[in-house]
Amino acid sequence: RANARPAAACAAASAAFATPFSYGDILVSSSTSIYRYNQTGTLLQTFGTGGFGMAFDSSGNLFVANGSAVSEYDSSGNSLGTFVSGLPGGAYDIDFDEVGNAYVVGVVDQNFDFVRKYSSSGTLLLSTTLQEGQENWVFTGYAGSNRLLVTAGTAATIYPVNTLTLTAGPTL
């Protein structure tokens, strides 16, 4: 599923009148908005409240990690509301596995990070804390299915995932 992400897009219209995202579109998130560009760099659309990491689910909906919550948008940039909220510290990234589960990573404080696994409906399935305390990014499907690659600062660690625990594998 991680490889099936469409790139994001362009148009200077409001999200309510936007055309669906197209393959090759470019999405850029700032602290205040999400910008959709075409492949030539023309701004097509500004929408949302911005954030950090972004990912598409298998239905083409866009999810944006933005502090204590993850926002969800349809394939045209219209808000579908909040996917999850009440996250500790700040959420930095989100990704989806091949069955639609979402993985959200972020910083709790200067010493600890978090990784949370949610079902496609937003039900919390797994939560763990890592002793890192730096910005994180998450990639599913790394080194095979059922694996997460979580980066923290200059380190990257592979985590085999099951329904009960998140146990560290090798650090890269």
Short mmCIF file of N, CA and C in Angstrom, two decimals:
data_model
loop_
_atom_site.label_atom_id
_atom_site.label_comp_id
_atom_site.label_asym_id
_atom_site.label_seq_id
_atom_site.Cartn_x
_atom_site.Cartn_y
_atom_site.Cartn_z
N ARG A 1 0.81 -1.17 0.00
CA ARG A 1 0.00 0.00 0.00
C ARG A 1 0.86 1.25 0.00
N ALA A 2 1.98 1.22 0.68
CA ALA A 2 2.84 2.40 0.75
C ALA A 2 3.32 2.81 -0.65
N ASN A 3 3.48 1.86 -1.55
CA ASN A 3 3.95 2.18 -2.89
C ASN A 3 2.82 2.67 -3.79
N ALA A 4 1.56 2.56 -3.34
CA ALA A 4 0.42 2.93 -4.17
C ALA A 4 -0.01 4.37 -3.96
N ARG A 5 0.76 5.15 -3.23
CA ARG A 5 0.38 6.53 -2.97
C ARG A 5 0.41 7.36 -4.25
N PRO A 6 -0.70 8.07 -4.53
CA PRO A 6 -0.61 9.02 -5.63
C PRO A 6 0.21 10.21 -5.18
N ALA A 7 0.94 10.82 -6.06
CA ALA A 7 1.63 12.06 -5.69
C ALA A 7 0.54 13.11 -5.61
N ALA A 8 0.72 14.33 -5.16
CA ALA A 8 -0.41 15.24 -5.01
C ALA A 8 -0.40 16.38 -5.99
N ALA A 9 -1.22 17.44 -5.87
CA ALA A 9 -1.59 18.20 -7.04
C ALA A 9 -1.61 19.70 -7.07
N CYS A 10 -2.51 20.34 -7.91
CA CYS A 10 -2.52 21.76 -8.20
C CYS A 10 -3.89 22.37 -8.44
N ALA A 11 -4.13 23.74 -8.15
CA ALA A 11 -5.27 24.57 -8.57
C ALA A 11 -5.57 25.64 -7.56
N ALA A 12 -5.85 26.82 -8.02
CA ALA A 12 -6.06 27.95 -7.14
C ALA A 12 -7.51 28.11 -6.74
N ALA A 13 -8.31 27.08 -6.83
CA ALA A 13 -9.71 27.12 -6.43
C ALA A 13 -9.84 26.64 -4.99
N SER A 14 -10.96 26.91 -4.37
CA SER A 14 -11.16 26.39 -3.01
C SER A 14 -11.35 24.89 -3.09
N ALA A 15 -11.12 24.20 -1.98
CA ALA A 15 -11.21 22.74 -1.96
C ALA A 15 -12.59 22.25 -2.37
N ALA A 16 -13.63 22.99 -2.03
CA ALA A 16 -14.99 22.56 -2.34
C ALA A 16 -15.24 22.44 -3.84
N PHE A 17 -14.47 23.13 -4.66
CA PHE A 17 -14.66 23.11 -6.11
C PHE A 17 -13.49 22.43 -6.82
N ALA A 18 -12.62 21.82 -6.08
CA ALA A 18 -11.41 21.23 -6.65
C ALA A 18 -11.72 19.95 -7.40
N THR A 19 -10.87 19.65 -8.36
CA THR A 19 -10.94 18.38 -9.07
C THR A 19 -10.17 17.36 -8.26
N PRO A 20 -10.46 16.07 -8.43
CA PRO A 20 -9.74 15.05 -7.66
C PRO A 20 -8.23 15.10 -7.94
N PHE A 21 -7.46 14.68 -6.94
CA PHE A 21 -6.02 14.60 -7.10
C PHE A 21 -5.71 13.70 -8.28
N SER A 22 -4.65 14.02 -8.99
CA SER A 22 -4.24 13.24 -10.16
C SER A 22 -2.83 12.70 -9.94
N TYR A 23 -2.53 11.59 -10.61
CA TYR A 23 -1.19 11.04 -10.56
C TYR A 23 -0.21 12.11 -11.06
N GLY A 24 0.85 12.34 -10.32
CA GLY A 24 1.82 13.35 -10.69
C GLY A 24 1.63 14.68 -10.00
N ASP A 25 0.48 14.88 -9.36
CA ASP A 25 0.28 16.10 -8.58
C ASP A 25 1.25 16.11 -7.40
N ILE A 26 1.55 17.29 -6.92
CA ILE A 26 2.49 17.45 -5.82
C ILE A 26 1.78 18.15 -4.67
N LEU A 27 1.81 17.56 -3.48
CA LEU A 27 1.22 18.15 -2.28
C LEU A 27 2.34 18.62 -1.37
N VAL A 28 2.22 19.84 -0.89
CA VAL A 28 3.20 20.40 0.05
C VAL A 28 2.43 20.91 1.24
N SER A 29 2.86 20.54 2.44
CA SER A 29 2.19 20.98 3.65
C SER A 29 3.06 21.99 4.39
N SER A 30 2.45 23.09 4.80
CA SER A 30 3.13 24.07 5.65
C SER A 30 2.45 24.03 7.01
N SER A 31 2.83 24.91 7.89
CA SER A 31 2.20 24.95 9.21
C SER A 31 0.78 25.51 9.14
N THR A 32 0.40 26.11 8.03
CA THR A 32 -0.92 26.73 7.94
C THR A 32 -1.83 26.16 6.86
N SER A 33 -1.30 25.56 5.81
CA SER A 33 -2.12 25.08 4.69
C SER A 33 -1.45 23.92 3.97
N ILE A 34 -2.22 23.29 3.10
CA ILE A 34 -1.71 22.27 2.18
C ILE A 34 -1.84 22.86 0.79
N TYR A 35 -0.78 22.77 0.00
CA TYR A 35 -0.75 23.34 -1.34
C TYR A 35 -0.66 22.21 -2.35
N ARG A 36 -1.48 22.29 -3.38
CA ARG A 36 -1.52 21.29 -4.43
C ARG A 36 -1.01 21.93 -5.73
N TYR A 37 0.02 21.31 -6.31
CA TYR A 37 0.64 21.81 -7.53
C TYR A 37 0.57 20.75 -8.61
N ASN A 38 0.60 21.19 -9.88
CA ASN A 38 0.75 20.21 -10.95
C ASN A 38 2.24 19.97 -11.19
N GLN A 39 2.56 19.13 -12.15
CA GLN A 39 3.95 18.76 -12.39
C GLN A 39 4.81 19.91 -12.89
N THR A 40 4.21 20.95 -13.41
CA THR A 40 4.99 22.09 -13.88
C THR A 40 5.14 23.16 -12.82
N GLY A 41 4.56 22.93 -11.63
CA GLY A 41 4.71 23.86 -10.53
C GLY A 41 3.62 24.90 -10.41
N THR A 42 2.56 24.77 -11.19
CA THR A 42 1.44 25.71 -11.10
C THR A 42 0.58 25.36 -9.89
N LEU A 43 0.31 26.34 -9.03
CA LEU A 43 -0.54 26.13 -7.86
C LEU A 43 -1.96 25.91 -8.32
N LEU A 44 -2.55 24.78 -7.93
CA LEU A 44 -3.93 24.47 -8.31
C LEU A 44 -4.91 24.69 -7.17
N GLN A 45 -4.43 24.51 -5.94
CA GLN A 45 -5.37 24.50 -4.82
C GLN A 45 -4.63 24.74 -3.52
N THR A 46 -5.29 25.44 -2.61
CA THR A 46 -4.84 25.59 -1.23
C THR A 46 -5.97 25.12 -0.35
N PHE A 47 -5.69 24.22 0.59
CA PHE A 47 -6.76 23.71 1.45
C PHE A 47 -6.19 23.28 2.78
N GLY A 48 -7.06 22.99 3.72
CA GLY A 48 -6.68 22.41 5.01
C GLY A 48 -5.95 23.36 5.92
N THR A 49 -5.51 22.79 7.03
CA THR A 49 -4.82 23.58 8.05
C THR A 49 -3.33 23.27 8.11
N GLY A 50 -2.84 22.43 7.23
CA GLY A 50 -1.41 22.12 7.21
C GLY A 50 -1.03 21.12 8.26
N GLY A 51 0.26 20.86 8.36
CA GLY A 51 0.76 19.88 9.31
C GLY A 51 2.12 19.40 8.90
N PHE A 52 2.38 18.15 9.15
CA PHE A 52 3.69 17.56 8.89
C PHE A 52 3.55 16.46 7.85
N GLY A 53 3.77 15.20 8.25
CA GLY A 53 3.71 14.08 7.32
C GLY A 53 2.32 13.84 6.77
N MET A 54 2.27 13.35 5.53
CA MET A 54 1.00 13.07 4.86
C MET A 54 1.06 11.68 4.23
N ALA A 55 -0.12 11.05 4.11
CA ALA A 55 -0.21 9.75 3.44
C ALA A 55 -1.61 9.58 2.90
N PHE A 56 -1.71 8.76 1.83
CA PHE A 56 -3.01 8.42 1.26
C PHE A 56 -3.40 7.02 1.70
N ASP A 57 -4.70 6.82 1.98
CA ASP A 57 -5.17 5.46 2.21
C ASP A 57 -5.52 4.83 0.87
N SER A 58 -5.97 3.59 0.88
CA SER A 58 -6.24 2.88 -0.38
C SER A 58 -7.44 3.45 -1.13
N SER A 59 -8.25 4.28 -0.48
CA SER A 59 -9.40 4.93 -1.13
C SER A 59 -9.04 6.27 -1.75
N GLY A 60 -7.80 6.71 -1.56
CA GLY A 60 -7.37 7.99 -2.10
C GLY A 60 -7.60 9.17 -1.18
N ASN A 61 -8.03 8.91 0.07
CA ASN A 61 -8.18 9.99 1.04
C ASN A 61 -6.81 10.36 1.59
N LEU A 62 -6.63 11.66 1.85
CA LEU A 62 -5.36 12.18 2.34
C LEU A 62 -5.44 12.35 3.85
N PHE A 63 -4.41 11.91 4.56
CA PHE A 63 -4.31 12.06 6.01
C PHE A 63 -3.09 12.91 6.32
N VAL A 64 -3.25 13.87 7.25
CA VAL A 64 -2.18 14.80 7.58
C VAL A 64 -1.96 14.80 9.09
N ALA A 65 -0.73 14.47 9.52
CA ALA A 65 -0.37 14.53 10.93
C ALA A 65 -0.11 15.99 11.28
N ASN A 66 -0.86 16.50 12.25
CA ASN A 66 -0.72 17.92 12.58
C ASN A 66 -0.81 18.18 14.08
N GLY A 67 0.23 17.81 14.78
CA GLY A 67 0.27 18.07 16.22
C GLY A 67 -0.45 16.98 17.00
N SER A 68 -1.49 17.34 17.73
CA SER A 68 -2.18 16.37 18.59
C SER A 68 -3.27 15.60 17.85
N ALA A 69 -3.37 15.76 16.53
CA ALA A 69 -4.42 15.09 15.77
C ALA A 69 -3.93 14.71 14.38
N VAL A 70 -4.75 13.91 13.69
CA VAL A 70 -4.55 13.58 12.28
C VAL A 70 -5.83 13.96 11.56
N SER A 71 -5.71 14.84 10.57
CA SER A 71 -6.86 15.29 9.79
C SER A 71 -7.01 14.42 8.56
N GLU A 72 -8.26 14.31 8.07
CA GLU A 72 -8.55 13.50 6.89
C GLU A 72 -9.25 14.37 5.84
N TYR A 73 -8.84 14.19 4.57
CA TYR A 73 -9.41 14.92 3.45
C TYR A 73 -9.78 13.93 2.35
N ASP A 74 -10.85 14.23 1.60
CA ASP A 74 -11.19 13.36 0.49
C ASP A 74 -10.23 13.60 -0.67
N SER A 75 -10.44 12.89 -1.77
CA SER A 75 -9.50 12.94 -2.89
C SER A 75 -9.54 14.25 -3.67
N SER A 76 -10.37 15.20 -3.24
CA SER A 76 -10.39 16.54 -3.83
C SER A 76 -9.94 17.61 -2.84
N GLY A 77 -9.56 17.20 -1.62
CA GLY A 77 -9.09 18.15 -0.63
C GLY A 77 -10.16 18.67 0.31
N ASN A 78 -11.38 18.13 0.25
CA ASN A 78 -12.44 18.55 1.17
C ASN A 78 -12.25 17.85 2.50
N SER A 79 -12.41 18.58 3.59
CA SER A 79 -12.22 18.02 4.92
C SER A 79 -13.25 16.94 5.22
N LEU A 80 -12.77 15.82 5.74
CA LEU A 80 -13.64 14.75 6.24
C LEU A 80 -13.60 14.72 7.76
N GLY A 81 -12.90 15.69 8.36
CA GLY A 81 -12.84 15.79 9.81
C GLY A 81 -11.54 15.25 10.37
N THR A 82 -11.59 14.88 11.63
CA THR A 82 -10.42 14.39 12.35
C THR A 82 -10.45 12.87 12.40
N PHE A 83 -9.36 12.24 11.94
CA PHE A 83 -9.24 10.78 11.97
C PHE A 83 -8.99 10.32 13.40
N VAL A 84 -7.99 10.89 14.07
CA VAL A 84 -7.71 10.62 15.48
C VAL A 84 -7.27 11.92 16.14
N SER A 85 -7.51 12.02 17.44
CA SER A 85 -7.08 13.21 18.18
C SER A 85 -6.58 12.78 19.55
N GLY A 86 -6.10 13.75 20.32
CA GLY A 86 -5.60 13.46 21.65
C GLY A 86 -4.24 12.79 21.67
N LEU A 87 -3.47 12.98 20.59
CA LEU A 87 -2.14 12.37 20.52
C LEU A 87 -1.20 13.10 21.48
N PRO A 88 -0.29 12.37 22.13
CA PRO A 88 0.64 13.03 23.04
C PRO A 88 1.66 13.87 22.28
N GLY A 89 2.09 14.97 22.85
CA GLY A 89 3.14 15.77 22.20
C GLY A 89 2.72 16.22 20.82
N GLY A 90 3.50 15.86 19.81
CA GLY A 90 3.20 16.27 18.44
C GLY A 90 3.37 15.13 17.46
N ALA A 91 2.33 14.88 16.65
CA ALA A 91 2.40 13.86 15.61
C ALA A 91 3.17 14.41 14.42
N TYR A 92 4.14 13.65 13.93
CA TYR A 92 4.98 14.09 12.81
C TYR A 92 4.71 13.36 11.52
N ASP A 93 4.24 12.11 11.57
CA ASP A 93 4.07 11.39 10.32
C ASP A 93 3.01 10.31 10.48
N ILE A 94 2.51 9.85 9.32
CA ILE A 94 1.52 8.78 9.25
C ILE A 94 1.81 7.97 8.00
N ASP A 95 1.53 6.67 8.07
CA ASP A 95 1.61 5.81 6.90
C ASP A 95 0.61 4.68 7.10
N PHE A 96 0.30 3.96 6.03
CA PHE A 96 -0.67 2.87 6.07
C PHE A 96 -0.01 1.58 5.62
N ASP A 97 -0.41 0.46 6.25
CA ASP A 97 0.08 -0.84 5.78
C ASP A 97 -0.86 -1.37 4.71
N GLU A 98 -0.54 -2.57 4.22
CA GLU A 98 -1.29 -3.12 3.09
C GLU A 98 -2.73 -3.49 3.42
N VAL A 99 -3.09 -3.60 4.70
CA VAL A 99 -4.48 -3.92 5.06
C VAL A 99 -5.25 -2.69 5.54
N GLY A 100 -4.62 -1.52 5.49
CA GLY A 100 -5.33 -0.28 5.82
C GLY A 100 -5.12 0.25 7.21
N ASN A 101 -4.30 -0.40 8.03
CA ASN A 101 -4.00 0.14 9.35
C ASN A 101 -3.10 1.36 9.22
N ALA A 102 -3.33 2.35 10.08
CA ALA A 102 -2.53 3.58 10.07
C ALA A 102 -1.51 3.53 11.19
N TYR A 103 -0.31 4.01 10.90
CA TYR A 103 0.76 4.13 11.90
C TYR A 103 1.09 5.61 12.03
N VAL A 104 0.97 6.12 13.25
CA VAL A 104 1.24 7.53 13.53
C VAL A 104 2.43 7.59 14.47
N VAL A 105 3.42 8.43 14.14
CA VAL A 105 4.59 8.61 15.00
C VAL A 105 4.73 10.08 15.35
N GLY A 106 5.37 10.31 16.49
CA GLY A 106 5.60 11.69 16.91
C GLY A 106 6.44 11.75 18.17
N VAL A 107 6.56 12.94 18.70
CA VAL A 107 7.39 13.21 19.87
C VAL A 107 6.49 13.46 21.07
N VAL A 108 6.75 12.75 22.18
CA VAL A 108 6.04 12.99 23.43
C VAL A 108 6.70 14.17 24.14
N ASP A 109 8.02 14.11 24.29
CA ASP A 109 8.80 15.19 24.92
C ASP A 109 10.25 15.05 24.45
N GLN A 110 11.17 15.74 25.09
CA GLN A 110 12.57 15.70 24.63
C GLN A 110 13.24 14.35 24.81
N ASN A 111 12.61 13.43 25.54
CA ASN A 111 13.22 12.12 25.76
C ASN A 111 12.48 10.96 25.12
N PHE A 112 11.21 11.15 24.79
CA PHE A 112 10.41 10.01 24.33
C PHE A 112 9.61 10.34 23.08
N ASP A 113 9.47 9.32 22.22
CA ASP A 113 8.65 9.37 21.01
C ASP A 113 7.51 8.38 21.19
N PHE A 114 6.52 8.44 20.29
CA PHE A 114 5.46 7.46 20.32
C PHE A 114 5.23 6.88 18.93
N VAL A 115 4.73 5.65 18.92
CA VAL A 115 4.24 4.99 17.72
C VAL A 115 2.88 4.44 18.08
N ARG A 116 1.87 4.76 17.27
CA ARG A 116 0.52 4.25 17.49
C ARG A 116 0.00 3.62 16.21
N LYS A 117 -0.67 2.49 16.37
CA LYS A 117 -1.29 1.78 15.25
C LYS A 117 -2.80 1.89 15.42
N TYR A 118 -3.48 2.31 14.33
CA TYR A 118 -4.93 2.46 14.33
C TYR A 118 -5.54 1.62 13.21
N SER A 119 -6.75 1.14 13.44
CA SER A 119 -7.50 0.48 12.37
C SER A 119 -7.90 1.55 11.36
N SER A 120 -8.42 1.12 10.22
CA SER A 120 -8.83 2.07 9.18
C SER A 120 -9.98 2.96 9.65
N SER A 121 -10.69 2.56 10.71
CA SER A 121 -11.77 3.38 11.25
C SER A 121 -11.31 4.29 12.39
N GLY A 122 -10.02 4.22 12.76
CA GLY A 122 -9.50 5.09 13.80
C GLY A 122 -9.47 4.48 15.19
N THR A 123 -9.72 3.19 15.32
CA THR A 123 -9.65 2.51 16.61
C THR A 123 -8.19 2.24 16.96
N LEU A 124 -7.76 2.62 18.16
CA LEU A 124 -6.38 2.39 18.60
C LEU A 124 -6.16 0.89 18.79
N LEU A 125 -5.14 0.35 18.09
CA LEU A 125 -4.80 -1.06 18.18
C LEU A 125 -3.51 -1.30 18.94
N LEU A 126 -2.60 -0.35 18.93
CA LEU A 126 -1.29 -0.52 19.55
C LEU A 126 -0.73 0.85 19.88
N SER A 127 -0.09 0.95 21.03
CA SER A 127 0.58 2.19 21.39
C SER A 127 1.84 1.85 22.15
N THR A 128 2.93 2.48 21.78
CA THR A 128 4.18 2.25 22.48
C THR A 128 4.98 3.55 22.51
N THR A 129 5.90 3.62 23.44
CA THR A 129 6.77 4.77 23.59
C THR A 129 8.21 4.32 23.34
N LEU A 130 8.96 5.13 22.61
CA LEU A 130 10.36 4.85 22.32
C LEU A 130 11.21 5.92 22.98
N GLN A 131 12.37 5.55 23.46
CA GLN A 131 13.25 6.52 24.10
C GLN A 131 14.15 7.16 23.06
N GLU A 132 13.66 8.22 22.44
CA GLU A 132 14.41 8.94 21.42
C GLU A 132 14.27 10.44 21.62
N GLY A 133 13.03 10.95 21.54
CA GLY A 133 12.77 12.37 21.74
C GLY A 133 13.17 13.26 20.58
N GLN A 134 13.07 12.77 19.35
CA GLN A 134 13.40 13.57 18.17
C GLN A 134 12.29 13.41 17.14
N GLU A 135 12.31 14.26 16.11
CA GLU A 135 11.31 14.13 15.06
C GLU A 135 11.36 12.73 14.46
N ASN A 136 10.19 12.22 14.10
CA ASN A 136 10.08 10.87 13.56
C ASN A 136 9.37 10.85 12.23
N TRP A 137 9.72 9.87 11.42
CA TRP A 137 9.03 9.60 10.17
C TRP A 137 8.84 8.10 10.11
N VAL A 138 7.75 7.64 9.54
CA VAL A 138 7.44 6.22 9.52
C VAL A 138 7.16 5.77 8.09
N PHE A 139 7.66 4.57 7.76
CA PHE A 139 7.44 3.98 6.44
C PHE A 139 7.03 2.54 6.64
N THR A 140 5.89 2.13 6.09
CA THR A 140 5.45 0.75 6.21
C THR A 140 5.99 -0.07 5.05
N GLY A 141 6.01 -1.38 5.26
CA GLY A 141 6.43 -2.28 4.19
C GLY A 141 7.92 -2.30 3.94
N TYR A 142 8.71 -1.68 4.80
CA TYR A 142 10.16 -1.67 4.61
C TYR A 142 10.69 -3.06 4.94
N ALA A 143 11.52 -3.61 4.08
CA ALA A 143 12.12 -4.94 4.27
C ALA A 143 11.04 -6.01 4.40
N GLY A 144 9.96 -5.89 3.66
CA GLY A 144 8.89 -6.89 3.67
C GLY A 144 7.66 -6.40 4.42
N SER A 145 6.58 -7.13 4.26
CA SER A 145 5.36 -6.73 4.96
C SER A 145 5.52 -6.94 6.46
N ASN A 146 4.65 -6.31 7.22
CA ASN A 146 4.68 -6.38 8.68
C ASN A 146 5.95 -5.78 9.28
N ARG A 147 6.50 -4.75 8.64
CA ARG A 147 7.68 -4.07 9.15
C ARG A 147 7.46 -2.57 9.08
N LEU A 148 7.96 -1.87 10.08
CA LEU A 148 7.97 -0.41 10.08
C LEU A 148 9.41 0.05 10.10
N LEU A 149 9.69 1.09 9.35
CA LEU A 149 10.97 1.77 9.45
C LEU A 149 10.66 3.11 10.11
N VAL A 150 11.17 3.31 11.32
CA VAL A 150 10.94 4.55 12.06
C VAL A 150 12.26 5.27 12.18
N THR A 151 12.29 6.53 11.75
CA THR A 151 13.50 7.32 11.88
C THR A 151 13.36 8.26 13.07
N ALA A 152 14.48 8.53 13.72
CA ALA A 152 14.52 9.48 14.82
C ALA A 152 15.89 10.14 14.77
N GLY A 153 15.91 11.42 14.45
CA GLY A 153 17.18 12.10 14.30
C GLY A 153 17.96 11.48 13.16
N THR A 154 19.16 10.99 13.44
CA THR A 154 19.99 10.39 12.40
C THR A 154 19.91 8.86 12.40
N ALA A 155 19.14 8.27 13.30
CA ALA A 155 19.02 6.81 13.37
C ALA A 155 17.73 6.35 12.70
N ALA A 156 17.75 5.13 12.20
CA ALA A 156 16.56 4.50 11.64
C ALA A 156 16.49 3.08 12.17
N THR A 157 15.33 2.67 12.67
CA THR A 157 15.16 1.35 13.25
C THR A 157 14.03 0.62 12.55
N ILE A 158 14.23 -0.68 12.30
CA ILE A 158 13.19 -1.52 11.71
C ILE A 158 12.45 -2.20 12.86
N TYR A 159 11.12 -2.12 12.83
CA TYR A 159 10.29 -2.75 13.86
C TYR A 159 9.40 -3.81 13.23
N PRO A 160 9.56 -5.10 13.62
CA PRO A 160 8.56 -6.09 13.23
C PRO A 160 7.29 -5.78 14.01
N VAL A 161 6.14 -5.86 13.38
CA VAL A 161 4.89 -5.48 14.03
C VAL A 161 3.98 -6.68 14.14
N ASN A 162 3.37 -6.85 15.32
CA ASN A 162 2.26 -7.79 15.46
C ASN A 162 1.17 -7.08 16.26
N THR A 163 0.13 -7.76 16.60
CA THR A 163 -1.01 -7.10 17.22
C THR A 163 -0.78 -6.77 18.70
N LEU A 164 0.25 -7.31 19.32
CA LEU A 164 0.43 -7.11 20.75
C LEU A 164 1.60 -6.20 21.11
N THR A 165 2.68 -6.29 20.38
CA THR A 165 3.88 -5.55 20.77
C THR A 165 4.57 -4.92 19.58
N LEU A 166 5.45 -4.01 19.86
CA LEU A 166 6.31 -3.41 18.85
C LEU A 166 7.71 -3.58 19.39
N THR A 167 8.46 -4.52 18.82
CA THR A 167 9.79 -4.85 19.32
C THR A 167 10.84 -4.38 18.32
N ALA A 168 11.85 -3.68 18.83
CA ALA A 168 12.87 -3.11 17.94
C ALA A 168 13.66 -4.20 17.25
N GLY A 169 13.93 -3.96 15.98
CA GLY A 169 14.82 -4.79 15.20
C GLY A 169 16.14 -4.05 15.05
N PRO A 170 16.85 -4.27 13.95
CA PRO A 170 18.15 -3.61 13.79
C PRO A 170 18.03 -2.10 13.60
N THR A 171 19.00 -1.39 14.13
CA THR A 171 19.09 0.06 13.89
C THR A 171 20.02 0.27 12.72
N LEU A 172 19.59 1.10 11.78
CA LEU A 172 20.38 1.34 10.56
C LEU A 172 21.25 2.54 10.74
#
